[in-house]
């Protein structure tokens, strides 16, 4: 009886309160519970945020340092290639006596007879840099011809570029010829490059061992020599050789590596500031 009277006394007073007051009390209690739950989860969320945004800072900073390293590497590569191209060309036989596998861009002179029966066209390719303007400036082929020598090994020679519709105008020298050029290596085919098809005579990228085998050059170390010309000296006929000075150009120049490094460094600094403001 005492408990019932106590309950009736206070419940009567509680029911006398306005309904809006009860709603406010319930909302206040719910808000406090939500705040308590959020406070309990906040440390975990802060740790996850620091890990995610901290890794973003680390990645952008690493990319900035990597591009800066590539800038200095590319500058050294440019200087090394300049020294090699500034050297006087030597007979290939003399080069092979001291270096069985010559470095790429070594300047050489080869003498022998061109085997036009095993000529190969690689492409399509754009005309070489430094070509004079004209109506023939469109895609074409690189002309590869084996050269047989009586005093040295047989090599594969990249004689130059010819437009697609002017292959029948190719110069086909007979007898012994002398070609000045540089030693070159195979190309790295791109992700979407088509495979070479020697049976149909379709070559899309330069594969020195494969092309040498197709040309019946059974040397232990097949060599490719790219014919070059001095600036302003590429002949008007075809194939059109590439000027030596254009061999110093790169798909990505050293200054572009600086631009990339600066971009990543800016993103790294911006990410660091945002992380510091958010989690300080």
PDB file of C-alpha atoms in Angstrom:
ATOM      1  CA  UNK A   1       0.000   0.000   0.000  1.00  0.00           C
ATOM      2  CA  UNK A   2       2.810   2.419   0.835  1.00  0.00           C
ATOM      3  CA  UNK A   3       4.586   1.740  -2.470  1.00  0.00           C
ATOM      4  CA  UNK A   4       1.397   2.223  -4.441  1.00  0.00           C
ATOM      5  CA  UNK A   5       0.651   5.525  -2.736  1.00  0.00           C
ATOM      6  CA  UNK A   6       4.215   6.724  -3.454  1.00  0.00           C
ATOM      7  CA  UNK A   7       3.905   5.791  -7.113  1.00  0.00           C
ATOM      8  CA  UNK A   8       0.530   7.461  -7.453  1.00  0.00           C
ATOM      9  CA  UNK A   9       1.808  10.627  -5.807  1.00  0.00           C
ATOM     10  CA  UNK A  10       4.743  11.118  -8.105  1.00  0.00           C
ATOM     11  CA  UNK A  11       3.180   9.767 -11.266  1.00  0.00           C
ATOM     12  CA  UNK A  12       0.315  12.199 -10.801  1.00  0.00           C
ATOM     13  CA  UNK A  13       2.829  15.068 -10.647  1.00  0.00           C
ATOM     14  CA  UNK A  14       4.724  13.775 -13.661  1.00  0.00           C
ATOM     15  CA  UNK A  15       1.562  13.498 -15.727  1.00  0.00           C
ATOM     16  CA  UNK A  16       0.702  17.065 -14.833  1.00  0.00           C
ATOM     17  CA  UNK A  17       3.763  18.268 -16.768  1.00  0.00           C
ATOM     18  CA  UNK A  18       3.181  19.583 -20.307  1.00  0.00           C
ATOM     19  CA  UNK A  19       3.706  17.080 -23.099  1.00  0.00           C
ATOM     20  CA  UNK A  20       6.311  19.335 -24.750  1.00  0.00           C
ATOM     21  CA  UNK A  21       8.406  19.161 -21.639  1.00  0.00           C
ATOM     22  CA  UNK A  22       8.418  15.372 -21.758  1.00  0.00           C
ATOM     23  CA  UNK A  23       9.514  15.432 -25.386  1.00  0.00           C
ATOM     24  CA  UNK A  24      12.397  17.749 -24.569  1.00  0.00           C
ATOM     25  CA  UNK A  25      13.549  15.483 -21.744  1.00  0.00           C
ATOM     26  CA  UNK A  26      13.490  12.431 -24.032  1.00  0.00           C
ATOM     27  CA  UNK A  27      15.447  14.279 -26.739  1.00  0.00           C
ATOM     28  CA  UNK A  28      18.021  15.449 -24.206  1.00  0.00           C
ATOM     29  CA  UNK A  29      18.558  11.908 -22.920  1.00  0.00           C
ATOM     30  CA  UNK A  30      18.872  10.570 -26.491  1.00  0.00           C
ATOM     31  CA  UNK A  31      21.381  13.303 -27.399  1.00  0.00           C
ATOM     32  CA  UNK A  32      23.505  12.499 -24.358  1.00  0.00           C
ATOM     33  CA  UNK A  33      23.544   8.808 -25.267  1.00  0.00           C
ATOM     34  CA  UNK A  34      24.549   9.591 -28.861  1.00  0.00           C
ATOM     35  CA  UNK A  35      27.304  11.917 -27.658  1.00  0.00           C
ATOM     36  CA  UNK A  36      28.613   9.236 -25.320  1.00  0.00           C
ATOM     37  CA  UNK A  37      28.634   6.663 -28.145  1.00  0.00           C
ATOM     38  CA  UNK A  38      30.380   9.091 -30.506  1.00  0.00           C
ATOM     39  CA  UNK A  39      33.044   9.877 -27.899  1.00  0.00           C
ATOM     40  CA  UNK A  40      33.702   6.159 -27.466  1.00  0.00           C
ATOM     41  CA  UNK A  41      34.194   5.696 -31.262  1.00  0.00           C
ATOM     42  CA  UNK A  42      36.204   8.874 -31.888  1.00  0.00           C
ATOM     43  CA  UNK A  43      39.618   7.460 -30.896  1.00  0.00           C
ATOM     44  CA  UNK A  44      39.202   4.614 -33.400  1.00  0.00           C
ATOM     45  CA  UNK A  45      38.115   7.010 -36.150  1.00  0.00           C
ATOM     46  CA  UNK A  46      41.056   9.328 -35.419  1.00  0.00           C
ATOM     47  CA  UNK A  47      43.513   6.448 -35.693  1.00  0.00           C
ATOM     48  CA  UNK A  48      42.016   5.327 -39.005  1.00  0.00           C
ATOM     49  CA  UNK A  49      42.054   8.901 -40.348  1.00  0.00           C
ATOM     50  CA  UNK A  50      45.676   9.397 -39.365  1.00  0.00           C
ATOM     51  CA  UNK A  51      46.654   6.160 -41.089  1.00  0.00           C
ATOM     52  CA  UNK A  52      44.771   6.968 -44.318  1.00  0.00           C
ATOM     53  CA  UNK A  53      45.851  10.590 -44.639  1.00  0.00           C
ATOM     54  CA  UNK A  54      49.342   9.864 -43.321  1.00  0.00           C
ATOM     55  CA  UNK A  55      49.815   7.255 -46.052  1.00  0.00           C
ATOM     56  CA  UNK A  56      48.701   9.894 -48.593  1.00  0.00           C
ATOM     57  CA  UNK A  57      51.444  12.214 -47.351  1.00  0.00           C
ATOM     58  CA  UNK A  58      54.003   9.405 -47.516  1.00  0.00           C
ATOM     59  CA  UNK A  59      53.019   8.364 -51.052  1.00  0.00           C
ATOM     60  CA  UNK A  60      53.072  11.893 -52.505  1.00  0.00           C
ATOM     61  CA  UNK A  61      56.369  12.646 -50.774  1.00  0.00           C
ATOM     62  CA  UNK A  62      57.880   9.425 -52.115  1.00  0.00           C
ATOM     63  CA  UNK A  63      56.729  10.216 -55.659  1.00  0.00           C
ATOM     64  CA  UNK A  64      58.233  13.708 -55.404  1.00  0.00           C
ATOM     65  CA  UNK A  65      61.587  12.257 -54.313  1.00  0.00           C
ATOM     66  CA  UNK A  66      61.426   9.598 -57.051  1.00  0.00           C
ATOM     67  CA  UNK A  67      60.850  12.169 -59.803  1.00  0.00           C
ATOM     68  CA  UNK A  68      63.666  14.323 -58.433  1.00  0.00           C
ATOM     69  CA  UNK A  69      65.954  11.280 -58.564  1.00  0.00           C
ATOM     70  CA  UNK A  70      64.867  10.578 -62.131  1.00  0.00           C
ATOM     71  CA  UNK A  71      65.685  14.193 -63.060  1.00  0.00           C
ATOM     72  CA  UNK A  72      69.309  13.797 -61.979  1.00  0.00           C
ATOM     73  CA  UNK A  73      69.482  10.367 -63.632  1.00  0.00           C
ATOM     74  CA  UNK A  74      68.139  11.792 -66.898  1.00  0.00           C
ATOM     75  CA  UNK A  75      70.637  14.677 -66.780  1.00  0.00           C
ATOM     76  CA  UNK A  76      73.501  12.197 -66.386  1.00  0.00           C
ATOM     77  CA  UNK A  77      72.074  10.144 -69.255  1.00  0.00           C
ATOM     78  CA  UNK A  78      71.946  13.219 -71.492  1.00  0.00           C
ATOM     79  CA  UNK A  79      75.561  14.118 -70.699  1.00  0.00           C
ATOM     80  CA  UNK A  80      76.694  10.538 -71.286  1.00  0.00           C
ATOM     81  CA  UNK A  81      74.925  10.400 -74.644  1.00  0.00           C
ATOM     82  CA  UNK A  82      76.396  13.772 -75.639  1.00  0.00           C
ATOM     83  CA  UNK A  83      79.902  12.455 -75.005  1.00  0.00           C
ATOM     84  CA  UNK A  84      79.233   9.315 -77.039  1.00  0.00           C
ATOM     85  CA  UNK A  85      77.759  11.216 -79.985  1.00  0.00           C
ATOM     86  CA  UNK A  86      80.577  13.767 -79.905  1.00  0.00           C
ATOM     87  CA  UNK A  87      83.176  11.025 -80.377  1.00  0.00           C
ATOM     88  CA  UNK A  88      84.535  10.273 -83.815  1.00  0.00           C
ATOM     89  CA  UNK A  89      83.001   7.206 -85.487  1.00  0.00           C
ATOM     90  CA  UNK A  90      85.241   4.138 -85.649  1.00  0.00           C
ATOM     91  CA  UNK A  91      85.180   1.057 -87.825  1.00  0.00           C
ATOM     92  CA  UNK A  92      82.916  -1.575 -86.347  1.00  0.00           C
ATOM     93  CA  UNK A  93      85.704  -4.168 -86.441  1.00  0.00           C
ATOM     94  CA  UNK A  94      87.895  -1.915 -84.278  1.00  0.00           C
ATOM     95  CA  UNK A  95      85.075  -1.353 -81.800  1.00  0.00           C
ATOM     96  CA  UNK A  96      84.352  -5.074 -81.484  1.00  0.00           C
ATOM     97  CA  UNK A  97      88.000  -5.809 -80.660  1.00  0.00           C
ATOM     98  CA  UNK A  98      87.675  -3.857 -77.412  1.00  0.00           C
ATOM     99  CA  UNK A  99      83.950  -4.280 -76.758  1.00  0.00           C
ATOM    100  CA  UNK A 100      82.259  -7.459 -78.058  1.00  0.00           C
ATOM    101  CA  UNK A 101      78.838  -5.991 -77.229  1.00  0.00           C
ATOM    102  CA  UNK A 102      79.083  -2.257 -77.982  1.00  0.00           C
ATOM    103  CA  UNK A 103      77.051   0.141 -75.874  1.00  0.00           C
ATOM    104  CA  UNK A 104      74.022   1.734 -77.431  1.00  0.00           C
ATOM    105  CA  UNK A 105      74.752   5.008 -79.283  1.00  0.00           C
ATOM    106  CA  UNK A 106      78.347   4.058 -79.958  1.00  0.00           C
ATOM    107  CA  UNK A 107      79.264   5.723 -83.258  1.00  0.00           C
ATOM    108  CA  UNK A 108      80.531   3.263 -85.864  1.00  0.00           C
ATOM    109  CA  UNK A 109      81.300   2.965 -89.565  1.00  0.00           C
ATOM    110  CA  UNK A 110      80.316  -0.205 -91.424  1.00  0.00           C
ATOM    111  CA  UNK A 111      81.328  -1.267 -94.933  1.00  0.00           C
ATOM    112  CA  UNK A 112      79.839  -4.014 -97.018  1.00  0.00           C
ATOM    113  CA  UNK A 113      77.082  -5.020 -99.434  1.00  0.00           C
ATOM    114  CA  UNK A 114      73.395  -4.480 -98.731  1.00  0.00           C
ATOM    115  CA  UNK A 115      71.147  -7.533 -99.071  1.00  0.00           C
ATOM    116  CA  UNK A 116      67.957  -5.958-100.476  1.00  0.00           C
ATOM    117  CA  UNK A 117      66.342  -9.380-100.928  1.00  0.00           C
ATOM    118  CA  UNK A 118      65.899  -9.564 -97.123  1.00  0.00           C
ATOM    119  CA  UNK A 119      64.744  -5.965 -96.683  1.00  0.00           C
ATOM    120  CA  UNK A 120      62.179  -5.396 -93.891  1.00  0.00           C
ATOM    121  CA  UNK A 121      59.791  -2.496 -93.255  1.00  0.00           C
ATOM    122  CA  UNK A 122      58.889  -1.576 -89.663  1.00  0.00           C
ATOM    123  CA  UNK A 123      56.006   0.705 -88.838  1.00  0.00           C
ATOM    124  CA  UNK A 124      53.970   2.714 -89.354  1.00  0.00           C
ATOM    125  CA  UNK A 125      56.237   5.509 -88.097  1.00  0.00           C
ATOM    126  CA  UNK A 126      56.333   9.275 -88.275  1.00  0.00           C
ATOM    127  CA  UNK A 127      59.058  10.974 -90.362  1.00  0.00           C
ATOM    128  CA  UNK A 128      62.363  11.578 -88.566  1.00  0.00           C
ATOM    129  CA  UNK A 129      62.900  14.832 -86.732  1.00  0.00           C
ATOM    130  CA  UNK A 130      64.499  17.478 -88.898  1.00  0.00           C
ATOM    131  CA  UNK A 131      62.837  16.307 -92.102  1.00  0.00           C
ATOM    132  CA  UNK A 132      62.108  19.161 -94.517  1.00  0.00           C
ATOM    133  CA  UNK A 133      58.404  20.053 -94.857  1.00  0.00           C
ATOM    134  CA  UNK A 134      56.611  18.681 -97.854  1.00  0.00           C
ATOM    135  CA  UNK A 135      53.526  16.850 -99.051  1.00  0.00           C
ATOM    136  CA  UNK A 136      55.091  13.518 -98.096  1.00  0.00           C
ATOM    137  CA  UNK A 137      55.046  14.310 -94.361  1.00  0.00           C
ATOM    138  CA  UNK A 138      52.810  11.519 -93.136  1.00  0.00           C
ATOM    139  CA  UNK A 139      53.275   8.045 -91.695  1.00  0.00           C
ATOM    140  CA  UNK A 140      55.667   5.642 -93.313  1.00  0.00           C
ATOM    141  CA  UNK A 141      58.124   2.830 -92.674  1.00  0.00           C
ATOM    142  CA  UNK A 142      61.608   2.340 -91.290  1.00  0.00           C
ATOM    143  CA  UNK A 143      63.757   0.429 -93.793  1.00  0.00           C
ATOM    144  CA  UNK A 144      65.928  -2.366 -92.374  1.00  0.00           C
ATOM    145  CA  UNK A 145      68.447  -4.100 -94.641  1.00  0.00           C
ATOM    146  CA  UNK A 146      71.146  -6.675 -93.794  1.00  0.00           C
ATOM    147  CA  UNK A 147      74.715  -5.665 -94.598  1.00  0.00           C
ATOM    148  CA  UNK A 148      77.353  -8.319 -95.289  1.00  0.00           C
ATOM    149  CA  UNK A 149      81.025  -7.476 -94.868  1.00  0.00           C
ATOM    150  CA  UNK A 150      84.141  -9.364 -95.913  1.00  0.00           C
ATOM    151  CA  UNK A 151      86.181  -7.997 -93.008  1.00  0.00           C
ATOM    152  CA  UNK A 152      83.676  -8.030 -90.163  1.00  0.00           C
ATOM    153  CA  UNK A 153      80.377  -9.451 -88.965  1.00  0.00           C
ATOM    154  CA  UNK A 154      77.127  -9.018 -90.841  1.00  0.00           C
ATOM    155  CA  UNK A 155      74.806  -6.465 -89.249  1.00  0.00           C
ATOM    156  CA  UNK A 156      71.271  -5.195 -89.606  1.00  0.00           C
ATOM    157  CA  UNK A 157      71.109  -1.577 -90.789  1.00  0.00           C
ATOM    158  CA  UNK A 158      68.252   0.850 -90.206  1.00  0.00           C
ATOM    159  CA  UNK A 159      68.683   2.862 -93.391  1.00  0.00           C
ATOM    160  CA  UNK A 160      65.997   5.459 -92.587  1.00  0.00           C
ATOM    161  CA  UNK A 161      62.362   6.364 -93.229  1.00  0.00           C
ATOM    162  CA  UNK A 162      60.196   6.211 -96.326  1.00  0.00           C
ATOM    163  CA  UNK A 163      56.540   7.298 -96.788  1.00  0.00           C
ATOM    164  CA  UNK A 164      54.013   4.541 -97.219  1.00  0.00           C
ATOM    165  CA  UNK A 165      53.147   5.446-100.777  1.00  0.00           C
ATOM    166  CA  UNK A 166      56.752   5.924-101.956  1.00  0.00           C
ATOM    167  CA  UNK A 167      58.326   2.583-101.149  1.00  0.00           C
ATOM    168  CA  UNK A 168      58.902   2.004-104.865  1.00  0.00           C
ATOM    169  CA  UNK A 169      61.202   5.076-104.842  1.00  0.00           C
ATOM    170  CA  UNK A 170      63.662   3.537-102.391  1.00  0.00           C
ATOM    171  CA  UNK A 171      67.290   3.811-103.391  1.00  0.00           C
ATOM    172  CA  UNK A 172      68.859   0.346-103.679  1.00  0.00           C
ATOM    173  CA  UNK A 173      72.627   0.841-103.889  1.00  0.00           C
ATOM    174  CA  UNK A 174      74.660  -2.008-105.326  1.00  0.00           C
ATOM    175  CA  UNK A 175      78.224  -2.970-104.592  1.00  0.00           C
ATOM    176  CA  UNK A 176      80.153  -1.979-101.499  1.00  0.00           C
ATOM    177  CA  UNK A 177      78.723   0.896 -99.456  1.00  0.00           C
ATOM    178  CA  UNK A 178      79.959   2.804 -96.410  1.00  0.00           C
ATOM    179  CA  UNK A 179      77.415   3.714 -93.732  1.00  0.00           C
ATOM    180  CA  UNK A 180      78.016   5.892 -90.702  1.00  0.00           C
ATOM    181  CA  UNK A 181      75.667   5.422 -87.786  1.00  0.00           C
ATOM    182  CA  UNK A 182      75.170   4.404 -84.163  1.00  0.00           C
ATOM    183  CA  UNK A 183      74.613   1.070 -82.466  1.00  0.00           C
ATOM    184  CA  UNK A 184      71.000   0.669 -81.370  1.00  0.00           C
ATOM    185  CA  UNK A 185      69.080  -1.848 -79.257  1.00  0.00           C
ATOM    186  CA  UNK A 186      65.691  -3.496 -79.545  1.00  0.00           C
ATOM    187  CA  UNK A 187      62.527  -1.583 -78.661  1.00  0.00           C
ATOM    188  CA  UNK A 188      60.329  -2.391 -75.700  1.00  0.00           C
ATOM    189  CA  UNK A 189      56.882  -3.087 -77.181  1.00  0.00           C
ATOM    190  CA  UNK A 190      54.006  -1.197 -75.592  1.00  0.00           C
ATOM    191  CA  UNK A 191      51.067  -2.811 -73.866  1.00  0.00           C
ATOM    192  CA  UNK A 192      48.942  -2.518 -77.003  1.00  0.00           C
ATOM    193  CA  UNK A 193      51.669  -3.299 -79.565  1.00  0.00           C
ATOM    194  CA  UNK A 194      50.829  -5.979 -82.087  1.00  0.00           C
ATOM    195  CA  UNK A 195      53.165  -8.971 -82.377  1.00  0.00           C
ATOM    196  CA  UNK A 196      55.507  -9.047 -85.343  1.00  0.00           C
ATOM    197  CA  UNK A 197      54.459 -11.391 -88.145  1.00  0.00           C
ATOM    198  CA  UNK A 198      57.558 -12.235 -90.217  1.00  0.00           C
ATOM    199  CA  UNK A 199      55.682 -14.677 -92.464  1.00  0.00           C
ATOM    200  CA  UNK A 200      53.508 -11.842 -93.783  1.00  0.00           C
ATOM    201  CA  UNK A 201      56.290  -9.267 -93.597  1.00  0.00           C
ATOM    202  CA  UNK A 202      54.566  -7.254 -90.864  1.00  0.00           C
ATOM    203  CA  UNK A 203      56.922  -5.688 -88.330  1.00  0.00           C
ATOM    204  CA  UNK A 204      55.442  -3.230 -85.833  1.00  0.00           C
ATOM    205  CA  UNK A 205      58.375  -2.786 -83.449  1.00  0.00           C
ATOM    206  CA  UNK A 206      62.138  -3.366 -83.567  1.00  0.00           C
ATOM    207  CA  UNK A 207      63.181  -6.811 -82.352  1.00  0.00           C
ATOM    208  CA  UNK A 208      66.868  -7.128 -83.204  1.00  0.00           C
ATOM    209  CA  UNK A 209      67.371 -10.866 -82.478  1.00  0.00           C
ATOM    210  CA  UNK A 210      64.125 -11.856 -84.214  1.00  0.00           C
ATOM    211  CA  UNK A 211      64.671  -9.632 -87.247  1.00  0.00           C
ATOM    212  CA  UNK A 212      68.309 -10.739 -87.574  1.00  0.00           C
ATOM    213  CA  UNK A 213      67.162 -14.357 -87.602  1.00  0.00           C
ATOM    214  CA  UNK A 214      64.532 -13.587 -90.254  1.00  0.00           C
ATOM    215  CA  UNK A 215      67.253 -11.882 -92.327  1.00  0.00           C
ATOM    216  CA  UNK A 216      69.417 -15.024 -91.996  1.00  0.00           C
ATOM    217  CA  UNK A 217      72.053 -13.246 -89.920  1.00  0.00           C
ATOM    218  CA  UNK A 218      73.284 -16.083 -87.739  1.00  0.00           C
ATOM    219  CA  UNK A 219      75.738 -14.049 -85.684  1.00  0.00           C
ATOM    220  CA  UNK A 220      76.220 -14.938 -82.023  1.00  0.00           C
ATOM    221  CA  UNK A 221      75.402 -11.346 -81.008  1.00  0.00           C
ATOM    222  CA  UNK A 222      73.272  -9.660 -83.715  1.00  0.00           C
ATOM    223  CA  UNK A 223      73.930  -5.935 -84.069  1.00  0.00           C
ATOM    224  CA  UNK A 224      71.724  -3.135 -85.298  1.00  0.00           C
ATOM    225  CA  UNK A 225      73.286   0.016 -86.741  1.00  0.00           C
ATOM    226  CA  UNK A 226      71.069   3.049 -87.350  1.00  0.00           C
ATOM    227  CA  UNK A 227      72.329   5.198 -90.216  1.00  0.00           C
ATOM    228  CA  UNK A 228      72.634   8.873 -89.286  1.00  0.00           C
ATOM    229  CA  UNK A 229      73.394  12.134 -91.025  1.00  0.00           C
ATOM    230  CA  UNK A 230      74.766  15.477 -89.953  1.00  0.00           C
ATOM    231  CA  UNK A 231      72.286  18.332 -89.362  1.00  0.00           C
ATOM    232  CA  UNK A 232      71.077  19.729 -92.662  1.00  0.00           C
ATOM    233  CA  UNK A 233      72.454  16.809 -94.648  1.00  0.00           C
ATOM    234  CA  UNK A 234      69.556  14.307 -94.908  1.00  0.00           C
ATOM    235  CA  UNK A 235      69.223  13.440 -98.596  1.00  0.00           C
ATOM    236  CA  UNK A 236      66.177  14.310-100.599  1.00  0.00           C
ATOM    237  CA  UNK A 237      65.736  10.726-101.695  1.00  0.00           C
ATOM    238  CA  UNK A 238      64.519   7.766 -99.686  1.00  0.00           C
ATOM    239  CA  UNK A 239      65.134   6.305 -97.244  1.00  0.00           C
ATOM    240  CA  UNK A 240      65.635   9.475 -95.232  1.00  0.00           C
ATOM    241  CA  UNK A 241      68.215   9.152 -92.457  1.00  0.00           C
ATOM    242  CA  UNK A 242      67.952  10.665 -89.026  1.00  0.00           C
ATOM    243  CA  UNK A 243      70.233  13.558 -87.979  1.00  0.00           C
ATOM    244  CA  UNK A 244      72.634  12.666 -85.173  1.00  0.00           C
ATOM    245  CA  UNK A 245      71.533  15.676 -83.106  1.00  0.00           C
ATOM    246  CA  UNK A 246      67.981  14.302 -82.767  1.00  0.00           C
ATOM    247  CA  UNK A 247      69.285  11.319 -80.807  1.00  0.00           C
ATOM    248  CA  UNK A 248      69.568  13.624 -77.791  1.00  0.00           C
ATOM    249  CA  UNK A 249      65.803  14.030 -77.567  1.00  0.00           C
ATOM    250  CA  UNK A 250      63.805  11.992 -75.058  1.00  0.00           C
ATOM    251  CA  UNK A 251      60.133  11.180 -74.768  1.00  0.00           C
ATOM    252  CA  UNK A 252      60.243  12.740 -71.277  1.00  0.00           C
ATOM    253  CA  UNK A 253      62.773  15.556 -71.070  1.00  0.00           C
ATOM    254  CA  UNK A 254      64.656  16.228 -67.791  1.00  0.00           C
ATOM    255  CA  UNK A 255      62.698  19.431 -67.109  1.00  0.00           C
ATOM    256  CA  UNK A 256      59.437  17.463 -67.127  1.00  0.00           C
ATOM    257  CA  UNK A 257      60.723  15.343 -64.246  1.00  0.00           C
ATOM    258  CA  UNK A 258      61.192  18.574 -62.287  1.00  0.00           C
ATOM    259  CA  UNK A 259      57.606  19.568 -63.087  1.00  0.00           C
ATOM    260  CA  UNK A 260      56.336  16.172 -61.919  1.00  0.00           C
ATOM    261  CA  UNK A 261      58.438  16.366 -58.759  1.00  0.00           C
ATOM    262  CA  UNK A 262      57.137  19.863 -57.969  1.00  0.00           C
ATOM    263  CA  UNK A 263      53.549  18.725 -58.491  1.00  0.00           C
ATOM    264  CA  UNK A 264      53.895  15.785 -56.119  1.00  0.00           C
ATOM    265  CA  UNK A 265      55.772  17.925 -53.575  1.00  0.00           C
ATOM    266  CA  UNK A 266      52.940  20.485 -53.612  1.00  0.00           C
ATOM    267  CA  UNK A 267      50.377  17.741 -53.012  1.00  0.00           C
ATOM    268  CA  UNK A 268      52.534  16.393 -50.185  1.00  0.00           C
ATOM    269  CA  UNK A 269      52.716  19.792 -48.462  1.00  0.00           C
ATOM    270  CA  UNK A 270      48.980  20.377 -48.909  1.00  0.00           C
ATOM    271  CA  UNK A 271      48.193  16.929 -47.486  1.00  0.00           C
ATOM    272  CA  UNK A 272      50.484  17.556 -44.520  1.00  0.00           C
ATOM    273  CA  UNK A 273      48.729  20.842 -43.709  1.00  0.00           C
ATOM    274  CA  UNK A 274      45.279  19.250 -43.952  1.00  0.00           C
ATOM    275  CA  UNK A 275      46.284  16.369 -41.694  1.00  0.00           C
ATOM    276  CA  UNK A 276      47.767  18.759 -39.131  1.00  0.00           C
ATOM    277  CA  UNK A 277      44.625  20.918 -39.110  1.00  0.00           C
ATOM    278  CA  UNK A 278      42.286  17.926 -38.858  1.00  0.00           C
ATOM    279  CA  UNK A 279      44.092  15.852 -36.220  1.00  0.00           C
ATOM    280  CA  UNK A 280      45.951  18.423 -34.148  1.00  0.00           C
TER     281      UNK A 280
END
